[in-house]
Amino acid sequence: MTQKIVVYKTLPDDVAAWLREHAELVVVDPQTPGALAAALRDADGAIGASVTITPAMLEGSRVRALSTISVGYDQFDIADLTRRGIVLAHTPDVLTESTADTVFALILASARRVVELADWVKAGKWMVSVGSAQFGVEVQGKTLGIIGLGRIGGAVARRAALGFNMKVQYTNRSANAIAERDYGARRVALDELLATSDFVCLQVPLTPETHHLIGADELRTMKRSAILINASRGATVDEAALVAALEAGTIRGAGLDVFEREPLEPTSPLLAMPNVVALPHIGSATYETRHAMARCAAENLVAALAGKLDRNIVNREVLAR
Ligand code: NAP
């Protein structure tokens, strides 16, 4: 019998066509209340991103595999999926370099005030050559602290150490021997990283342990001259505490790709701050990378439904059942 796959994010045409060779596709708009849950009730698998899939949405369904078009999987209850025997697949690696580029864009834009000064020029305020009121701070040679030096953190460390001659330090639960060997990265305690880094960059997954990992105390520990960069998930930072720290001048600025609530509300105080660079969650958003992610997720799903997936599996325990 033909398998049914729910598609809850627009796929590139060629990827959708390839999936259609393997299954019947049911395309749903996840913004329509109840539509995704209803579709999941009569499906074998699903592919999409940016939507929380709750246990209730899977109740009574025969879904055997879910494929997220992302590396992060904080929108799933992994223990519940494993209990139900549902395989969850994700898309690591293919987005590592483009996301590291976004992190570096945030580092450079925040340090050199690129967005603020570009707006200043467009507003017709460039009347004489710039002075110290428009100066930024150097990036090269500075200390970069990476909280969560994994795939993306490693690609950021490579850019920093080899391209910008930066000193790299990091926190992880386990050591990253490759980053230590190739980029001179030094593993330190979180407090030391916060107190000594010029740029503090979060690249941890969002988990109960990393929720609000950076709050008021951590922001107070940072140097007043330091810049916070977050391209992980919004909730790794206590956003209210960040706003307070920026208002108080506890840190120099922030470069943010992610927020506690997305899309960021137009009334957010962050938007009125010239020392905040805010991006609309574009970490992996290039044509090439988004295509590669969709293709990877589609292949993951087809292989999972055939019982043949051997990589990109989030809950490998499910295979042992
Ligand atoms: P990864 O390779 O798994 O790296 C995550 C790193 O975080 C690992 O080094 C891990 O090391 C560390 N870590 C995990 N839990 C930690 C904890 N409690 N305390 C300290 N360190 C911890 O993942 P990745 O591919 O680099 O992706 C990282 C995250 O980036 C994703 O989960 C996603 O949320 C986010 N992301 C965002 C965008 C965007 O558009 N902005 C795009 C892609 C990814 P240990 O296990 O040794 O602790």
Tab-separated table of C-alpha atoms and ligand atoms in Angstrom:
chain	number	residue	atom	x	y	z
A	1	MET	CA	0.000	0.000	0.000
A	2	THR	CA	1.244	3.518	-0.800
A	3	GLN	CA	2.540	5.331	2.241
A	4	LYS	CA	1.196	8.740	3.202
A	5	ILE	CA	3.534	11.591	4.087
A	6	VAL	CA	2.392	14.885	5.587
A	7	VAL	CA	4.349	17.872	4.282
A	8	TYR	CA	4.067	20.897	6.598
A	9	LYS	CA	6.696	23.175	5.079
A	10	THR	CA	7.020	24.161	1.429
A	11	LEU	CA	9.564	21.928	-0.304
A	12	PRO	CA	11.570	22.778	-3.437
A	13	ASP	CA	9.719	21.415	-6.493
A	14	ASP	CA	12.337	18.792	-7.329
A	15	VAL	CA	12.399	17.495	-3.739
A	16	ALA	CA	8.593	17.273	-3.632
A	17	ALA	CA	8.633	15.445	-6.994
A	18	TRP	CA	11.235	12.980	-5.678
A	19	LEU	CA	9.176	12.343	-2.531
A	20	ARG	CA	6.075	11.771	-4.668
A	21	GLU	CA	7.910	8.886	-6.363
A	22	HIS	CA	7.982	7.175	-2.966
A	23	ALA	CA	4.748	8.169	-1.248
A	24	GLU	CA	1.485	10.038	-1.451
A	25	LEU	CA	1.974	13.599	-0.201
A	26	VAL	CA	-0.571	15.436	1.910
A	27	VAL	CA	0.392	19.115	2.031
A	28	VAL	CA	-0.918	21.063	5.018
A	29	ASP	CA	-0.629	24.664	6.140
A	30	PRO	CA	0.430	24.399	9.793
A	31	GLN	CA	-1.030	27.875	10.422
A	32	THR	CA	-4.530	26.425	9.938
A	33	PRO	CA	-5.611	25.384	13.440
A	34	GLY	CA	-5.890	21.622	13.810
A	35	ALA	CA	-4.870	20.888	10.209
A	36	LEU	CA	-1.520	19.278	10.989
A	37	ALA	CA	-2.872	17.137	13.847
A	38	ALA	CA	-5.767	15.978	11.645
A	39	ALA	CA	-3.413	15.062	8.794
A	40	LEU	CA	-1.045	13.189	11.109
A	41	ARG	CA	-3.927	10.941	12.213
A	42	ASP	CA	-3.920	9.328	8.760
A	43	ALA	CA	-0.222	9.302	7.854
A	44	ASP	CA	2.885	7.131	8.023
A	45	GLY	CA	5.373	9.990	8.240
A	46	ALA	CA	5.796	13.753	8.147
A	47	ILE	CA	8.365	16.274	6.963
A	48	GLY	CA	8.604	19.949	7.856
A	49	ALA	CA	10.071	22.477	10.275
A	50	SER	CA	9.379	25.346	12.657
A	51	VAL	CA	6.274	23.781	14.214
A	52	THR	CA	6.024	22.091	17.606
A	53	ILE	CA	4.765	18.522	17.306
A	54	THR	CA	3.144	17.638	20.624
A	55	PRO	CA	2.379	14.126	21.947
A	56	ALA	CA	-1.346	14.943	21.627
A	57	MET	CA	-0.917	15.516	17.893
A	58	LEU	CA	0.411	11.966	17.501
A	59	GLU	CA	-2.235	10.280	19.642
A	60	GLY	CA	-3.969	7.524	17.699
A	61	SER	CA	-1.804	8.001	14.585
A	62	ARG	CA	0.193	5.296	12.796
A	63	VAL	CA	3.134	7.669	12.153
A	64	ARG	CA	6.424	5.757	12.201
A	65	ALA	CA	8.878	8.462	11.176
A	66	LEU	CA	9.212	12.239	11.449
A	67	SER	CA	11.788	14.225	9.516
A	68	THR	CA	12.641	17.752	10.571
A	69	ILE	CA	14.249	20.098	8.038
A	70	SER	CA	16.606	21.438	10.693
A	71	VAL	CA	19.456	20.263	12.860
A	72	GLY	CA	17.753	21.463	16.061
A	73	TYR	CA	14.974	19.240	17.374
A	74	ASP	CA	13.700	21.186	20.370
A	75	GLN	CA	10.205	21.182	18.855
A	76	PHE	CA	9.783	17.479	19.565
A	77	ASP	CA	9.287	15.471	22.757
A	78	ILE	CA	12.000	12.904	22.105
A	79	ALA	CA	11.131	10.598	25.017
A	80	ASP	CA	7.513	10.488	23.849
A	81	LEU	CA	8.517	9.732	20.236
A	82	THR	CA	10.782	6.926	21.411
A	83	ARG	CA	7.984	5.468	23.579
A	84	ARG	CA	5.730	5.487	20.525
A	85	GLY	CA	8.430	3.843	18.371
A	86	ILE	CA	8.634	6.890	16.069
A	87	VAL	CA	12.020	7.620	14.479
A	88	LEU	CA	13.020	11.283	14.379
A	89	ALA	CA	15.545	12.340	11.714
A	90	HIS	CA	17.269	15.735	11.362
A	91	THR	CA	19.694	17.488	8.987
A	92	PRO	CA	23.114	18.029	10.596
A	93	ASP	CA	26.236	19.018	8.602
A	94	VAL	CA	24.547	20.406	5.462
A	95	LEU	CA	23.779	23.691	7.230
A	96	THR	CA	26.941	24.014	9.302
A	97	GLU	CA	28.887	26.392	7.051
A	98	SER	CA	26.024	28.739	6.159
A	99	THR	CA	25.022	29.031	9.818
A	100	ALA	CA	28.643	29.744	10.808
A	101	ASP	CA	28.635	32.474	8.137
A	102	THR	CA	25.560	34.011	9.770
A	103	VAL	CA	27.296	33.928	13.158
A	104	PHE	CA	30.280	35.705	11.689
A	105	ALA	CA	28.057	38.218	9.928
A	106	LEU	CA	26.580	39.011	13.361
A	107	ILE	CA	30.034	39.295	14.951
A	108	LEU	CA	31.273	41.694	12.266
A	109	ALA	CA	28.031	43.655	12.010
A	110	SER	CA	27.860	44.135	15.798
A	111	ALA	CA	31.523	45.036	16.215
A	112	ARG	CA	31.668	47.424	13.259
A	113	ARG	CA	28.096	48.731	13.666
A	114	VAL	CA	27.366	47.833	10.043
A	115	VAL	CA	23.558	47.919	10.218
A	116	GLU	CA	23.355	51.024	12.412
A	117	LEU	CA	25.771	53.001	10.208
A	118	ALA	CA	24.254	51.801	6.938
A	119	ASP	CA	20.895	53.108	8.197
A	120	TRP	CA	22.635	56.354	9.218
A	121	VAL	CA	23.958	56.819	5.682
A	122	LYS	CA	20.538	56.061	4.176
A	123	ALA	CA	18.983	58.613	6.528
A	124	GLY	CA	21.208	61.266	4.930
A	125	LYS	CA	23.267	61.852	8.099
A	126	TRP	CA	26.708	61.414	6.507
A	127	MET	CA	27.724	65.060	6.178
A	128	VAL	CA	31.426	64.974	7.095
A	129	SER	CA	33.990	62.184	7.421
A	130	VAL	CA	33.281	59.932	10.397
A	131	GLY	CA	34.774	60.430	13.851
A	132	SER	CA	34.862	58.476	17.064
A	133	ALA	CA	31.072	58.648	17.389
A	134	GLN	CA	30.934	56.173	14.507
A	135	PHE	CA	33.910	53.985	15.454
A	136	GLY	CA	33.462	50.309	16.112
A	137	VAL	CA	35.734	47.778	17.792
A	138	GLU	CA	38.224	45.340	16.247
A	139	VAL	CA	37.373	41.703	15.721
A	140	GLN	CA	40.783	40.362	14.721
A	141	GLY	CA	42.995	39.254	17.587
A	142	LYS	CA	40.146	39.338	20.136
A	143	THR	CA	38.926	36.477	22.322
A	144	LEU	CA	35.888	34.523	21.166
A	145	GLY	CA	34.013	32.399	23.701
A	146	ILE	CA	31.855	29.697	22.157
A	147	ILE	CA	29.222	28.118	24.387
A	148	GLY	CA	28.605	24.804	22.623
A	149	LEU	CA	31.494	24.030	20.304
A	150	GLY	CA	30.052	21.274	18.109
A	151	ARG	CA	29.566	21.244	14.338
A	152	ILE	CA	28.537	24.889	13.899
A	153	GLY	CA	30.673	26.128	16.805
A	154	GLY	CA	33.625	24.336	15.177
A	155	ALA	CA	33.037	26.107	11.862
A	156	VAL	CA	32.841	29.427	13.736
A	157	ALA	CA	36.082	28.573	15.573
A	158	ARG	CA	37.795	27.856	12.241
A	159	ARG	CA	36.775	31.239	10.819
A	160	ALA	CA	37.833	32.974	14.042
A	161	ALA	CA	41.210	31.286	14.536
A	162	LEU	CA	42.396	30.922	10.954
A	163	GLY	CA	40.690	33.912	9.362
A	164	PHE	CA	40.696	36.515	12.143
A	165	ASN	CA	43.582	35.400	14.326
A	166	MET	CA	41.239	35.230	17.315
A	167	LYS	CA	41.822	33.328	20.528
A	168	VAL	CA	39.076	30.727	20.892
A	169	GLN	CA	37.773	29.370	24.184
A	170	TYR	CA	34.709	27.227	24.737
A	171	THR	CA	32.458	25.334	27.110
A	172	ASN	CA	31.063	21.888	26.335
A	173	ARG	CA	30.198	18.955	28.543
A	174	SER	CA	32.946	17.028	26.729
A	175	ALA	CA	36.180	18.221	25.114
A	176	ASN	CA	36.375	18.958	21.384
A	177	ALA	CA	39.823	17.560	20.588
A	178	ILE	CA	39.744	18.598	16.921
A	179	ALA	CA	38.995	22.257	17.727
A	180	GLU	CA	41.709	22.206	20.396
A	181	ARG	CA	44.262	20.788	17.945
A	182	ASP	CA	43.327	22.705	14.802
A	183	TYR	CA	42.124	26.059	16.156
A	184	GLY	CA	43.922	26.238	19.511
A	185	ALA	CA	40.539	26.252	21.268
A	186	ARG	CA	40.783	26.157	25.065
A	187	ARG	CA	38.059	24.520	27.168
A	188	VAL	CA	37.199	26.655	30.190
A	189	ALA	CA	34.435	26.930	32.782
A	190	LEU	CA	31.426	29.049	31.786
A	191	ASP	CA	32.248	31.766	34.348
A	192	GLU	CA	35.781	32.128	33.006
A	193	LEU	CA	34.531	32.209	29.423
A	194	LEU	CA	32.018	34.945	30.263
A	195	ALA	CA	34.515	37.032	32.214
A	196	THR	CA	37.275	36.950	29.607
A	197	SER	CA	35.647	36.850	26.160
A	198	ASP	CA	35.200	39.863	23.881
A	199	PHE	CA	32.505	37.995	21.959
A	200	VAL	CA	30.322	35.371	23.636
A	201	CYS	CA	28.663	33.160	21.088
A	202	LEU	CA	25.946	30.612	21.909
A	203	GLN	CA	25.720	27.497	19.744
A	204	VAL	CA	24.175	24.938	22.112
A	205	PRO	CA	20.995	23.030	21.346
A	206	LEU	CA	17.943	24.154	23.342
A	207	THR	CA	17.353	21.594	26.103
A	208	PRO	CA	16.067	21.843	29.690
A	209	GLU	CA	19.732	22.337	30.745
A	210	THR	CA	20.437	25.147	28.271
A	211	HIS	CA	17.121	27.004	28.728
A	212	HIS	CA	18.053	30.512	29.976
A	213	LEU	CA	21.684	29.426	30.247
A	214	ILE	CA	22.493	33.120	29.904
A	215	GLY	CA	20.534	35.180	32.412
A	216	ALA	CA	21.092	38.277	34.534
A	217	ASP	CA	23.997	36.767	36.540
A	218	GLU	CA	25.814	35.558	33.432
A	219	LEU	CA	25.351	38.897	31.649
A	220	ARG	CA	26.777	40.646	34.723
A	221	THR	CA	29.824	38.378	34.545
A	222	MET	CA	30.572	39.459	30.961
A	223	LYS	CA	32.934	42.346	30.212
A	224	ARG	CA	31.204	45.708	29.714
A	225	SER	CA	32.954	45.845	26.341
A	226	ALA	CA	31.730	42.386	25.267
A	227	ILE	CA	29.162	41.510	22.617
A	228	LEU	CA	26.693	38.606	22.928
A	229	ILE	CA	25.937	36.618	19.781
A	230	ASN	CA	23.042	34.156	19.695
A	231	ALA	CA	22.283	32.009	16.663
A	232	SER	CA	21.264	28.918	18.649
A	233	ARG	CA	17.682	29.179	19.926
A	234	GLY	CA	16.130	32.248	21.495
A	235	ALA	CA	15.335	30.618	24.827
A	236	THR	CA	18.992	29.834	25.617
A	237	VAL	CA	19.085	33.511	26.653
A	238	ASP	CA	16.721	35.142	29.138
A	239	GLU	CA	15.595	37.896	26.767
A	240	ALA	CA	14.186	40.158	29.503
A	241	ALA	CA	17.547	39.981	31.304
A	242	LEU	CA	19.333	40.737	28.029
A	243	VAL	CA	17.162	43.810	27.448
A	244	ALA	CA	17.910	44.974	31.008
A	245	ALA	CA	21.658	44.424	30.553
A	246	LEU	CA	21.679	46.341	27.266
A	247	GLU	CA	19.663	49.180	28.807
A	248	ALA	CA	22.063	49.322	31.756
A	249	GLY	CA	25.132	49.161	29.509
A	250	THR	CA	26.365	45.992	31.230
A	251	ILE	CA	27.490	44.714	27.820
A	252	ARG	CA	28.335	46.591	24.607
A	253	GLY	CA	25.783	45.028	22.299
A	254	ALA	CA	24.171	41.924	20.885
A	255	GLY	CA	23.888	40.164	17.547
A	256	LEU	CA	20.781	37.987	17.495
A	257	ASP	CA	19.398	35.590	14.900
A	258	VAL	CA	16.928	33.940	17.283
A	259	PHE	CA	14.413	35.132	19.884
A	260	GLU	CA	12.268	33.682	22.627
A	261	ARG	CA	9.173	34.356	20.490
A	262	GLU	CA	9.467	34.298	16.722
A	263	PRO	CA	8.640	36.307	14.720
A	264	LEU	CA	9.969	38.957	17.108
A	265	GLU	CA	7.193	41.337	18.123
A	266	PRO	CA	7.507	44.778	16.512
A	267	THR	CA	7.176	46.277	20.014
A	268	SER	CA	10.265	44.454	21.330
A	269	PRO	CA	12.606	46.929	23.073
A	270	LEU	CA	15.482	45.185	21.270
A	271	LEU	CA	14.379	46.783	18.008
A	272	ALA	CA	14.852	50.297	19.358
A	273	MET	CA	18.452	49.656	20.405
A	274	PRO	CA	21.132	50.789	17.932
A	275	ASN	CA	23.631	48.347	19.467
A	276	VAL	CA	21.448	45.324	18.644
A	277	VAL	CA	21.636	43.579	15.289
A	278	ALA	CA	18.449	41.532	14.894
A	279	LEU	CA	18.052	39.001	12.095
A	280	PRO	CA	14.911	36.988	11.267
A	281	HIS	CA	16.334	33.503	12.048
A	282	ILE	CA	18.339	33.246	8.822
A	283	GLY	CA	21.126	30.977	10.113
A	284	SER	CA	20.836	28.473	7.269
A	285	ALA	CA	18.730	30.574	4.906
A	286	THR	CA	20.547	30.417	1.588
A	287	TYR	CA	19.046	28.859	-1.540
A	288	GLU	CA	21.777	26.230	-1.620
A	289	THR	CA	21.626	25.216	2.022
A	290	ARG	CA	17.837	25.214	2.309
A	291	HIS	CA	17.691	22.999	-0.781
A	292	ALA	CA	20.293	20.623	0.638
A	293	MET	CA	18.396	20.478	3.943
A	294	ALA	CA	15.092	19.671	2.231
A	295	ARG	CA	16.714	16.964	0.114
A	296	CYS	CA	18.482	15.495	3.144
A	297	ALA	CA	15.246	15.481	5.177
A	298	ALA	CA	13.310	13.859	2.310
A	299	GLU	CA	15.924	11.123	1.926
A	300	ASN	CA	15.953	10.622	5.702
A	301	LEU	CA	12.187	10.132	5.753
A	302	VAL	CA	12.012	7.716	2.834
A	303	ALA	CA	14.855	5.647	4.312
A	304	ALA	CA	13.287	5.701	7.788
A	305	LEU	CA	9.922	4.512	6.484
A	306	ALA	CA	11.734	1.704	4.645
A	307	GLY	CA	13.522	0.769	7.892
A	308	LYS	CA	16.856	1.600	6.260
A	309	LEU	CA	17.905	4.906	7.855
A	310	ASP	CA	21.362	4.601	9.401
A	311	ARG	CA	22.392	8.247	9.941
A	312	ASN	CA	20.898	11.586	10.997
A	313	ILE	CA	18.807	9.791	13.619
A	314	VAL	CA	17.994	11.777	16.759
A	315	ASN	CA	16.548	8.925	18.848
A	316	ARG	CA	18.674	5.958	17.867
A	317	GLU	CA	17.270	4.049	20.896
A	318	VAL	CA	14.057	3.536	18.954
A	319	LEU	CA	15.849	1.198	16.534
A	320	ALA	CA	16.781	-1.142	19.364
A	321	ARG	CA	13.136	-1.770	20.249
B	1	NAP	P1	26.098	20.026	17.749
B	1	NAP	O1	27.149	19.611	16.782
B	1	NAP	O2	25.344	18.974	18.493
B	1	NAP	O3	26.771	21.057	18.775
B	1	NAP	C1	26.184	21.419	19.976
B	1	NAP	C2	27.280	21.640	20.996
B	1	NAP	O4	26.680	22.068	22.227
B	1	NAP	C3	28.071	20.383	21.305
B	1	NAP	O5	29.427	20.701	21.251
B	1	NAP	C4	27.675	20.006	22.730
B	1	NAP	O6	28.821	19.459	23.394
B	1	NAP	C5	27.293	21.353	23.301
B	1	NAP	N1	26.300	21.225	24.395
B	1	NAP	C6	25.169	20.509	24.412
B	1	NAP	N2	24.543	20.648	25.583
B	1	NAP	C7	25.304	21.459	26.314
B	1	NAP	C8	25.200	21.966	27.618
B	1	NAP	N3	24.156	21.631	28.418
B	1	NAP	N4	26.166	22.803	28.068
B	1	NAP	C9	27.215	23.127	27.280
B	1	NAP	N5	27.382	22.657	26.020
B	1	NAP	C10	26.426	21.839	25.559
B	1	NAP	O7	24.988	20.911	17.024
B	1	NAP	P2	25.163	21.920	15.804
B	1	NAP	O8	24.919	21.228	14.526
B	1	NAP	O9	26.426	22.680	15.982
B	1	NAP	O10	23.905	22.878	16.101
B	1	NAP	C11	23.802	23.553	17.327
B	1	NAP	C12	22.471	24.271	17.463
B	1	NAP	O11	22.453	25.407	16.629
B	1	NAP	C13	21.244	23.463	17.028
B	1	NAP	O12	20.779	22.607	18.046
B	1	NAP	C14	20.243	24.534	16.688
B	1	NAP	O13	19.406	24.822	17.795
B	1	NAP	C15	21.098	25.756	16.393
B	1	NAP	N6	20.979	26.172	14.972
B	1	NAP	C16	20.473	27.395	14.681
B	1	NAP	C17	20.375	27.803	13.362
B	1	NAP	C18	19.818	29.154	13.000
B	1	NAP	O14	19.175	29.281	11.981
B	1	NAP	N7	20.097	30.188	13.779
B	1	NAP	C19	20.783	26.953	12.325
B	1	NAP	C20	21.288	25.710	12.660
B	1	NAP	C21	21.379	25.325	13.989
B	1	NAP	P3	28.637	18.440	24.622
B	1	NAP	O15	27.644	17.413	24.185
B	1	NAP	O16	30.002	17.922	24.853
B	1	NAP	O17	28.146	19.282	25.752
